[in-house]
Coordinates of N, CA and C in Angstrom, one line a residue:
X1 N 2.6 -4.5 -8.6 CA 4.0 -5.0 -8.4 C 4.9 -3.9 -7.9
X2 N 5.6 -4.5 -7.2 CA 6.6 -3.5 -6.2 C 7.6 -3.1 -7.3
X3 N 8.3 -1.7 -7.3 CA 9.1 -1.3 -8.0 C 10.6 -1.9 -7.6
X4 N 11.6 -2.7 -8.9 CA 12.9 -3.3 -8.3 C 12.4 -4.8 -7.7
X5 N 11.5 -5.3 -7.9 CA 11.4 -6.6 -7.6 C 11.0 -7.5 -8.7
X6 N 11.4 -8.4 -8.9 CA 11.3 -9.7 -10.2 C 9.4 -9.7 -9.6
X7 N 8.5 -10.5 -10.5 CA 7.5 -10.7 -10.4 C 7.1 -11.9 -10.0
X8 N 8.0 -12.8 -9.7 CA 8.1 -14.1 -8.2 C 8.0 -13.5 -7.4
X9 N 8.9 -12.8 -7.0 CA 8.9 -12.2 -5.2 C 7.5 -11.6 -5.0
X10 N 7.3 -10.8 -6.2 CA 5.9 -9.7 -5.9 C 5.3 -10.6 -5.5
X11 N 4.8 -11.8 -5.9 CA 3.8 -12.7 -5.8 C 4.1 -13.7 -4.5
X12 N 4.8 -13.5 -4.5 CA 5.3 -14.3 -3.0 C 5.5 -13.2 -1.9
X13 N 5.4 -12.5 -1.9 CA 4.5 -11.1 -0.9 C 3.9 -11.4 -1.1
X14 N 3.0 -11.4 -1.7 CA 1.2 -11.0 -2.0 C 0.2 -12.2 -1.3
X15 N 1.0 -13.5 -1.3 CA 0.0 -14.4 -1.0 C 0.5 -15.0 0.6
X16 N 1.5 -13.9 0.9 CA 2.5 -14.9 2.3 C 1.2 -14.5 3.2
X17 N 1.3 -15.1 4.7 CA 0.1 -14.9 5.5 C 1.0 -15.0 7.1
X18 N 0.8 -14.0 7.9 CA 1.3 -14.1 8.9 C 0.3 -14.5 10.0
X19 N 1.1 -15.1 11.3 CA 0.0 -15.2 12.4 C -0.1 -14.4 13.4
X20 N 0.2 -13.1 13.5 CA 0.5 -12.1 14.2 C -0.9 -11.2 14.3
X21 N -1.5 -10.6 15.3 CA -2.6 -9.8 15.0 C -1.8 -8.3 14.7
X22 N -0.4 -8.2 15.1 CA 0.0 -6.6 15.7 C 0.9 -6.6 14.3
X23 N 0.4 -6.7 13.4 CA 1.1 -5.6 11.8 C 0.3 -4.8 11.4
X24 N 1.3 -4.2 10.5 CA 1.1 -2.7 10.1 C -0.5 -2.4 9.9
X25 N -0.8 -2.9 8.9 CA -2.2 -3.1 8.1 C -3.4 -3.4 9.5
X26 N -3.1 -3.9 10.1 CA -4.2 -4.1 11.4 C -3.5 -3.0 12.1
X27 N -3.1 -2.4 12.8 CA -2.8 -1.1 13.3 C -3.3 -0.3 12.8
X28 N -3.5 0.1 10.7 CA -3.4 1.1 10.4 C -5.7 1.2 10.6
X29 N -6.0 -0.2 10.4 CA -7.3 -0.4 10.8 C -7.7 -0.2 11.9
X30 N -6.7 -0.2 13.0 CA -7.1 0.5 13.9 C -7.6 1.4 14.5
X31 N -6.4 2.5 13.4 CA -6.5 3.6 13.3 C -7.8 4.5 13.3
X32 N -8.2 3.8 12.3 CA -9.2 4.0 11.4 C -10.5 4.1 12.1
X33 N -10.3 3.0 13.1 CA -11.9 2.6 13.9 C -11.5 3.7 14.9
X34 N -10.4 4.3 15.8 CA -10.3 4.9 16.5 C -11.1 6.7 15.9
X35 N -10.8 6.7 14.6 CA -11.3 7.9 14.2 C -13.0 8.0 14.5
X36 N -13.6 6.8 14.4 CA -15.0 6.9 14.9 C -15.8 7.8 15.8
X37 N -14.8 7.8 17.2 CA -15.7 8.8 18.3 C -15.5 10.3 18.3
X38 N -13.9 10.7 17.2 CA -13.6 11.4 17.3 C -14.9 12.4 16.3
X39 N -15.1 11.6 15.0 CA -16.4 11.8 14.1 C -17.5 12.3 14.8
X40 N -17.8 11.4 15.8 CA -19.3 11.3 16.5 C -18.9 12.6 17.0
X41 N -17.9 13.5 18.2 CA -17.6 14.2 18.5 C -17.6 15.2 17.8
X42 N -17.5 15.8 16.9 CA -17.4 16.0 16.0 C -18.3 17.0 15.3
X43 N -19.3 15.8 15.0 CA -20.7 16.2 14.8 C -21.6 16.8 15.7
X44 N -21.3 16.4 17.0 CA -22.2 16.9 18.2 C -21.6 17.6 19.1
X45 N -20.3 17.4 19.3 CA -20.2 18.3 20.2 C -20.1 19.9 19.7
X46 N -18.8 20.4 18.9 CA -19.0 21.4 18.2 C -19.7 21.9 17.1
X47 N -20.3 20.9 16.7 CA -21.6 20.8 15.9 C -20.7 21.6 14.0
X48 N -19.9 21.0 14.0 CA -19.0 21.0 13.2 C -18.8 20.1 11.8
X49 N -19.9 20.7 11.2 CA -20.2 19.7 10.2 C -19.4 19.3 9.3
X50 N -18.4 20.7 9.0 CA -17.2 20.7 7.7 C -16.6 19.7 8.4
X51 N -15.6 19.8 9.1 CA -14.5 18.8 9.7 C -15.2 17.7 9.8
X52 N -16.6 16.9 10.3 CA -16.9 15.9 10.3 C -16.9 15.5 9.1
X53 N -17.4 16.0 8.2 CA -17.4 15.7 7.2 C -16.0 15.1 6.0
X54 N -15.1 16.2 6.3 CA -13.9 15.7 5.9 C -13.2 14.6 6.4
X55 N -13.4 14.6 7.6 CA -12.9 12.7 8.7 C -13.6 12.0 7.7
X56 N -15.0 11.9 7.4 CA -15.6 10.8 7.2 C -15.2 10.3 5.8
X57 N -15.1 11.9 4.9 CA -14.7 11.7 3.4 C -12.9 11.0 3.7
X58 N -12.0 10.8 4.3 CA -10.9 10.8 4.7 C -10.9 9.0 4.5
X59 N -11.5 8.8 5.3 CA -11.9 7.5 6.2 C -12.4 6.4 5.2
X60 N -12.8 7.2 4.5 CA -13.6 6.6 2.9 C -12.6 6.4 2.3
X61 N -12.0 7.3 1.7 CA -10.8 7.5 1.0 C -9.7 6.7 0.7
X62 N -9.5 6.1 2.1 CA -8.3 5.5 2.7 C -9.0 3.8 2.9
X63 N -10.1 4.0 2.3 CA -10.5 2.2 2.9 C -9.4 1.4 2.3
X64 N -9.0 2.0 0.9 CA -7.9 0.8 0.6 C -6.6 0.6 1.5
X65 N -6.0 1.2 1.9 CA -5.0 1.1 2.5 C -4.6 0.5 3.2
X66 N -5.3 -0.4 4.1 CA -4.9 -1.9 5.1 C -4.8 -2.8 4.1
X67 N -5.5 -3.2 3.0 CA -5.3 -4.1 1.8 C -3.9 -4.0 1.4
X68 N -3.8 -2.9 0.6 CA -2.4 -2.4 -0.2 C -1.6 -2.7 0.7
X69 N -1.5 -2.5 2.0 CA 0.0 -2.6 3.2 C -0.1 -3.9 3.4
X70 N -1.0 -4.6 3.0 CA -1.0 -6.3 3.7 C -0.4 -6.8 2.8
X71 N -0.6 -6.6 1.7 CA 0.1 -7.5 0.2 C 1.7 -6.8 0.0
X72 N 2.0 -5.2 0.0 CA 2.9 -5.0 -0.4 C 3.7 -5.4 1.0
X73 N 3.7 -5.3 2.3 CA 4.4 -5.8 2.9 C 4.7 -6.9 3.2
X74 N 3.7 -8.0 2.6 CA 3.6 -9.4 3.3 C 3.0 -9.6 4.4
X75 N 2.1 -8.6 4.7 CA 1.2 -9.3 6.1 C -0.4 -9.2 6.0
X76 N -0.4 -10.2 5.5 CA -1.6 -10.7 5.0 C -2.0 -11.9 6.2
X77 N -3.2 -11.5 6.9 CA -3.6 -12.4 8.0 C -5.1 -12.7 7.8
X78 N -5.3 -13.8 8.6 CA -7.0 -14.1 8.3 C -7.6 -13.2 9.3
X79 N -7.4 -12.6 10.3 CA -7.3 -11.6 11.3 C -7.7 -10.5 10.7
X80 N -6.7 -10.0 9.8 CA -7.2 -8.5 8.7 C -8.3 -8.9 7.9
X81 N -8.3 -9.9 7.1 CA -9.4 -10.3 6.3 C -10.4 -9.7 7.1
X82 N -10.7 -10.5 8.1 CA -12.5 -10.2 9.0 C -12.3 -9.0 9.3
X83 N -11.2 -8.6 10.0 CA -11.2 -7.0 11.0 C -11.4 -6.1 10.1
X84 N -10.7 -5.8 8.5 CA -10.8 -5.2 8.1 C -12.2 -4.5 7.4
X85 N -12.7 -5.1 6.8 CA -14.2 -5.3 5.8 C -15.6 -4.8 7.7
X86 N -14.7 -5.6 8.9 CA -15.9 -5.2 10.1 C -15.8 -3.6 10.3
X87 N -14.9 -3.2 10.4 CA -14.2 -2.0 10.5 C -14.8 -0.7 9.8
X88 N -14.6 -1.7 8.4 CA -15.5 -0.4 7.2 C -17.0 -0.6 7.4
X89 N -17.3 -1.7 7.4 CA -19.4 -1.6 8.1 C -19.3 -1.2 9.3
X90 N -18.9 -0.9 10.3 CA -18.8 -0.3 11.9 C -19.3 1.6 11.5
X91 N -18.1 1.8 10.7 CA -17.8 3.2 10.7 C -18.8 3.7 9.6
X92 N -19.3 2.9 8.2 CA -20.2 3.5 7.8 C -21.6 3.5 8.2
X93 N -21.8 2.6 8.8 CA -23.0 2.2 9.6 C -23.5 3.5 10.8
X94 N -22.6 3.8 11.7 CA -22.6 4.5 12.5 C -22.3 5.8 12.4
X95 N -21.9 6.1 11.0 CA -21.9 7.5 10.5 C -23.3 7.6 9.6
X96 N -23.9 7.0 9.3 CA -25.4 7.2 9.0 C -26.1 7.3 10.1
X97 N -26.4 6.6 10.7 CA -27.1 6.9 12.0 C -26.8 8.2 12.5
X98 N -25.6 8.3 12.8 CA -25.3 10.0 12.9 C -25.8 10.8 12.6
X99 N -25.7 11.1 10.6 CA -26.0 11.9 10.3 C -27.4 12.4 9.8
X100 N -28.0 11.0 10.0 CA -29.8 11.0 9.9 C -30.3 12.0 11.5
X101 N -29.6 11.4 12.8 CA -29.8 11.9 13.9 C -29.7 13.4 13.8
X102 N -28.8 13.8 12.9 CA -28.5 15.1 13.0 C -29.4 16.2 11.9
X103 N -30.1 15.1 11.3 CA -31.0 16.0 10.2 C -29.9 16.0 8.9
X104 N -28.7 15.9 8.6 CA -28.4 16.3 7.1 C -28.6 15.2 5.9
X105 N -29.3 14.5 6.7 CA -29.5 13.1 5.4 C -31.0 12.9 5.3
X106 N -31.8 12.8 4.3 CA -33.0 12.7 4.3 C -33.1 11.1 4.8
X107 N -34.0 11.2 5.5 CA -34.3 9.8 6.2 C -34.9 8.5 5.6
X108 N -34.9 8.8 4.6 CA -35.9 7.6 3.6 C -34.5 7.5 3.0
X109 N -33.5 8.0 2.9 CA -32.3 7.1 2.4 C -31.3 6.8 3.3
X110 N -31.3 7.1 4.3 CA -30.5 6.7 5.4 C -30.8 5.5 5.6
X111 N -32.1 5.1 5.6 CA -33.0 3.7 5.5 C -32.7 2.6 4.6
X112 N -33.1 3.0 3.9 CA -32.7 2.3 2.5 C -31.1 1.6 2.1
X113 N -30.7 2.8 2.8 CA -28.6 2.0 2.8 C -28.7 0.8 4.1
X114 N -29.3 1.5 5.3 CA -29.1 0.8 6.2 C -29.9 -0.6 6.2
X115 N -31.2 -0.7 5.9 CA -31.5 -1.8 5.6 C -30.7 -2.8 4.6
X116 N -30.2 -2.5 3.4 CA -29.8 -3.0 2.6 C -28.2 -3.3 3.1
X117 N -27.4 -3.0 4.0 CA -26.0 -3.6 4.6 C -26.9 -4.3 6.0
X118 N -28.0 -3.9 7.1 CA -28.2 -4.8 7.7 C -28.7 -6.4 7.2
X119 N -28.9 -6.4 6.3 CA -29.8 -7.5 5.9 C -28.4 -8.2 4.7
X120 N -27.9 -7.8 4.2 CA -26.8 -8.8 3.3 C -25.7 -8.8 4.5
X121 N -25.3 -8.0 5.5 CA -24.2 -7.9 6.1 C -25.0 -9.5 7.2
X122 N -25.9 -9.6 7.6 CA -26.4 -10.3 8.1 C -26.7 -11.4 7.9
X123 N -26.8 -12.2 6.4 CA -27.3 -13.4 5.9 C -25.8 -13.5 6.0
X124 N -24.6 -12.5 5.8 CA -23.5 -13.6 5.4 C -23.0 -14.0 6.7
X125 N -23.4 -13.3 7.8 CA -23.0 -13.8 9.1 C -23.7 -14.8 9.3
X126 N -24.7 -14.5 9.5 CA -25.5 -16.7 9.4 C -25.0 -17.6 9.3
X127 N -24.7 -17.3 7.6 CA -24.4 -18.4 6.6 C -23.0 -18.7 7.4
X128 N -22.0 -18.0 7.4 CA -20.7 -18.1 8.0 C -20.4 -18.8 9.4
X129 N -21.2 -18.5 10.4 CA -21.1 -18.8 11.6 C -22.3 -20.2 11.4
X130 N -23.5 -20.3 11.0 CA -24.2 -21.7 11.3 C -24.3 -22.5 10.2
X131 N -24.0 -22.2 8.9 CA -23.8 -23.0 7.7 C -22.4 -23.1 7.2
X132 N -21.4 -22.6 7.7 CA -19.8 -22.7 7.1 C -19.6 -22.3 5.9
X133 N -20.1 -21.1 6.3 CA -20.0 -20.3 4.4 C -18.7 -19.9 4.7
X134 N -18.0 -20.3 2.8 CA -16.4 -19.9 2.6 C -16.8 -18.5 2.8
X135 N -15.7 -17.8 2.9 CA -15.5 -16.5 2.6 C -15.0 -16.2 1.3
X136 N -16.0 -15.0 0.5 CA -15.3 -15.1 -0.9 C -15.4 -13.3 -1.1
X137 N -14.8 -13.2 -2.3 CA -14.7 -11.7 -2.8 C -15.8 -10.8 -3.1
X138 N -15.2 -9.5 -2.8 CA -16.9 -9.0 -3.2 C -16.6 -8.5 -4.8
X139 N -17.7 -8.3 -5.1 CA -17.8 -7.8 -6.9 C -17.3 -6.8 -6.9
X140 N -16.9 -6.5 -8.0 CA -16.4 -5.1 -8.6 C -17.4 -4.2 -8.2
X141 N -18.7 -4.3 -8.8 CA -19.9 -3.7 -8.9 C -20.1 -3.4 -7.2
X142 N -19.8 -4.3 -6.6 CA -20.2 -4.1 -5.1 C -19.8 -3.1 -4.3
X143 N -18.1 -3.1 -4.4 CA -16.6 -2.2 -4.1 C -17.8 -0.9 -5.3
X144 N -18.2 -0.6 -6.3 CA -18.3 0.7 -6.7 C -19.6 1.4 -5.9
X145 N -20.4 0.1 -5.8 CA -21.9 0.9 -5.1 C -20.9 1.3 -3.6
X146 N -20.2 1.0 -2.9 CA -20.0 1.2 -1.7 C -18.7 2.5 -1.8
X147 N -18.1 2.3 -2.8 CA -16.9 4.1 -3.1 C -17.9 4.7 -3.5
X148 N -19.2 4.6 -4.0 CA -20.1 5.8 -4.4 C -20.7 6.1 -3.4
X149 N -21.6 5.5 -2.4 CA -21.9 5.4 -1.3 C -21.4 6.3 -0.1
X150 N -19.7 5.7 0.0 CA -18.9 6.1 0.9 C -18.8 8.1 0.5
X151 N -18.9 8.2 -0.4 CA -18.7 10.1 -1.0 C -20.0 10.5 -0.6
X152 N -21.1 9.4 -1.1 CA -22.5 10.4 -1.0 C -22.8 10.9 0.5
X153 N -22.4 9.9 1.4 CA -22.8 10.3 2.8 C -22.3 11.3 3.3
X154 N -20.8 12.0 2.7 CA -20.1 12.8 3.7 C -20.8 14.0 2.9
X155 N -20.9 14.2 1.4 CA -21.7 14.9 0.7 C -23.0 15.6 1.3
X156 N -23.9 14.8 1.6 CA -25.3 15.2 2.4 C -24.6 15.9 3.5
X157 N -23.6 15.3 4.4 CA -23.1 16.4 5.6 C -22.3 17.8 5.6
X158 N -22.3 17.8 4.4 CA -20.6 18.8 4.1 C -22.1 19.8 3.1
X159 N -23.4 19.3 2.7 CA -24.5 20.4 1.9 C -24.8 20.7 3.5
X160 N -25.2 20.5 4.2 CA -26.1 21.0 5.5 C -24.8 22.2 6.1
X161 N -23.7 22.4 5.6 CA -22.3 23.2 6.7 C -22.4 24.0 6.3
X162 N -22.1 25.1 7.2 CA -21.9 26.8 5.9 C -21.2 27.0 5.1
X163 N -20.4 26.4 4.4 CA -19.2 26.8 3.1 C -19.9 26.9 2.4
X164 N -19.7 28.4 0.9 CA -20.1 28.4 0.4 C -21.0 27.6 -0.6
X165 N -20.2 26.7 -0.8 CA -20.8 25.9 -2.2 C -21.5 23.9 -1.3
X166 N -22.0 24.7 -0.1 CA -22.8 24.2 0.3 C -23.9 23.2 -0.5
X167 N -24.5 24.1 -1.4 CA -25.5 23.5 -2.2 C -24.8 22.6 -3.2
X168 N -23.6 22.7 -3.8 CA -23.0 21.8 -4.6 C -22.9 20.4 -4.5
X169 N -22.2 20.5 -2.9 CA -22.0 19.0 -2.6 C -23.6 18.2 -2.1
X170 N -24.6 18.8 -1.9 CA -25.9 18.2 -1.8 C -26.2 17.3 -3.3
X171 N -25.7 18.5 -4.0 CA -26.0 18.0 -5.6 C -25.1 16.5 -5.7
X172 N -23.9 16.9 -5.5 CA -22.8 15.5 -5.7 C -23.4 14.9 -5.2
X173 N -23.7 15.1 -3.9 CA -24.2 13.8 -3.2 C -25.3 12.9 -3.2
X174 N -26.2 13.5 -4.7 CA -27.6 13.2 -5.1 C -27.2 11.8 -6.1
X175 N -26.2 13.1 -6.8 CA -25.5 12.5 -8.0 C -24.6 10.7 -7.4
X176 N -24.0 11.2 -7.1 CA -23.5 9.9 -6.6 C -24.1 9.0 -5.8
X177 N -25.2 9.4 -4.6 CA -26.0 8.5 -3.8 C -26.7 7.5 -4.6
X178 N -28.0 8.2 -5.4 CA -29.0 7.2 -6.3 C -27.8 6.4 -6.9
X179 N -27.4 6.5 -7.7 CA -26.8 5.2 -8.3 C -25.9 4.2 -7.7
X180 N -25.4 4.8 -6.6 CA -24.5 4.0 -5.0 C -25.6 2.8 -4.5
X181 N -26.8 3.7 -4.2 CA -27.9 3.0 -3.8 C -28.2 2.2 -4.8
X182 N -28.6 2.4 -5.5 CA -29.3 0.7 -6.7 C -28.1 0.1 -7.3
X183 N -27.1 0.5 -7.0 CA -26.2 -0.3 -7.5 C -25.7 -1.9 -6.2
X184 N -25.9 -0.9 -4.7 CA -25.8 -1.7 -3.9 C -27.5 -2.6 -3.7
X185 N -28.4 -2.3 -3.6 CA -29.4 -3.4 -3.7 C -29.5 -4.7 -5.3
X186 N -28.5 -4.2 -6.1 CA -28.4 -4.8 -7.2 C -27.7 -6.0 -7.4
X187 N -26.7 -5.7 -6.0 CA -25.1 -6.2 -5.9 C -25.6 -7.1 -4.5
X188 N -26.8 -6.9 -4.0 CA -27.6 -7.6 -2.6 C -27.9 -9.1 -3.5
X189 N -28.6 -8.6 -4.4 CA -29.3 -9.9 -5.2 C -28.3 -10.8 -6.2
X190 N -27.0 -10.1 -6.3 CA -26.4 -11.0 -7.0 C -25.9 -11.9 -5.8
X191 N -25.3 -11.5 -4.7 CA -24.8 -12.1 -3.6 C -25.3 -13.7 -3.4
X192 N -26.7 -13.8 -3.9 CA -27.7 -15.0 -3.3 C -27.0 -15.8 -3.6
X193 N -26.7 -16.2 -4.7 CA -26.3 -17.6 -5.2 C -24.8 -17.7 -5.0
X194 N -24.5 -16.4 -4.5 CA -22.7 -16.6 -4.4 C -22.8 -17.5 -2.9
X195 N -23.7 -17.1 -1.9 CA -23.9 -17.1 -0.3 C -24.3 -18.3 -0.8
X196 N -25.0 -19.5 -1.7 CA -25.5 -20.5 -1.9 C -24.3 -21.2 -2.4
X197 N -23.4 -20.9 -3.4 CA -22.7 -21.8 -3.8 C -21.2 -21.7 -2.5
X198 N -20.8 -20.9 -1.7 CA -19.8 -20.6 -0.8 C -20.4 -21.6 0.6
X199 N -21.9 -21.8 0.7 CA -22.1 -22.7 1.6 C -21.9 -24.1 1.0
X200 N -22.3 -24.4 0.0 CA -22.1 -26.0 -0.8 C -20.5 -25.9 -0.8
X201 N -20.2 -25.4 -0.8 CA -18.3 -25.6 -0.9 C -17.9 -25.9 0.4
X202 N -18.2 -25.2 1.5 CA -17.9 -25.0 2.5 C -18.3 -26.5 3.1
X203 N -19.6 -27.0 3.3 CA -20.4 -28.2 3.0 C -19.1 -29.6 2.5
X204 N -19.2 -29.3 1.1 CA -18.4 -30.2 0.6 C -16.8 -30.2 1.0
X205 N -16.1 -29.4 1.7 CA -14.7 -29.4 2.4 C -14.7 -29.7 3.8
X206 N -15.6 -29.8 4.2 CA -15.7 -30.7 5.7 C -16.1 -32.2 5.3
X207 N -16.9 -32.5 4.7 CA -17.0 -34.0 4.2 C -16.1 -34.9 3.9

């Protein structure tokens, strides 16, 4: 709740919806995807692991921020909805490939993430575009496997850099990866019956 505002208003921000693609919250996601080649660059051209690494931890960081600016400002669009959530699978997606290409991620887990967002990121596109799956929320549990996730990958890149405590963040990044990882194939299988009951809805609102 906004500070100085009754808790009607707050809530009448929160749920207003504009039809504009050009607000803040979509700009700031813009933003965001723009940092992508700068990343890739980054990593390859000056072969600059620390800084790549900090972009990516940055980028993580900040996934909330198009959310929070959409509610507290009032511009909440079905536009952000999709753009935003494509935005954050674009740039994590493509920063694993990266960093596997570059050697600082052992490859049998680079796999394992990537399999497990190609394959649920993909049933819900199906379901959505050829069965009229609602769009619904993701779990708590889901949002954690993916903030653990989001730290572990910059982690593996920021152990492979020369700063001293190099080996530390390998460690975090062990530490927080395994349980990111089973927490997201865990959060794959709860998905089914959500993707089953958001198509029967979807189903039953066109009839």
């Amino acid at each position: 709740m906004s500070e100085g505002l009754p808790d009607a208003k707050a809530d009448t921000i929160e749920v207003r919806e504009v039809d504009t693609l050009w607000t803040i919250p979509n700009l700031f996601t813009l933003l965001r995807l723009l940092c992508l080649p700068l990343f890739v660059w980054l990593l390859f051209g000056p072969e600059n692991r620390q800084a790549a690494a900090w972009l990516l931890g940055a980028l993580g960081a900040t996934d909330w921020v198009d959310g929070y600016l959409a509610r507290r400002l009032g511009q909440t669009s079905e536009f952000g909805k999709k753009f935003d959530p494509t935005v954050d699978r674009l740039l994590f997606l493509v920063a694993i490939v990266a960093i596997m290409i570059d050697g600082s991620m052992p490859i049998w887990f680079g796999v394992a993430v990537l399999f497990r967002e190609i394959l649920v990121g993909g049933a819900v596109a199906i379901a959505t575009v050829f069965f009229g799956m609602e769009r619904f929320d993701v779990t708590w549990w889901g949002k954690t496997a993916t903030f653990l996730l989001m730290f572990a990958v910059p982690g593996f890149l920021m152990g492979q850099s020369s700063i001293p405590i190099a080996d530390a963040f390998t460690v975090a990044a062990w530490v927080l990866g395994i349980p990111g990882l089973i927490l997201s194939y865990y959060t794959g299988v709860m998905y089914i019956p959500m993707i089953r009951d958001s198509i029967a809805s979807g189903r039953a609102k066109r009839t």
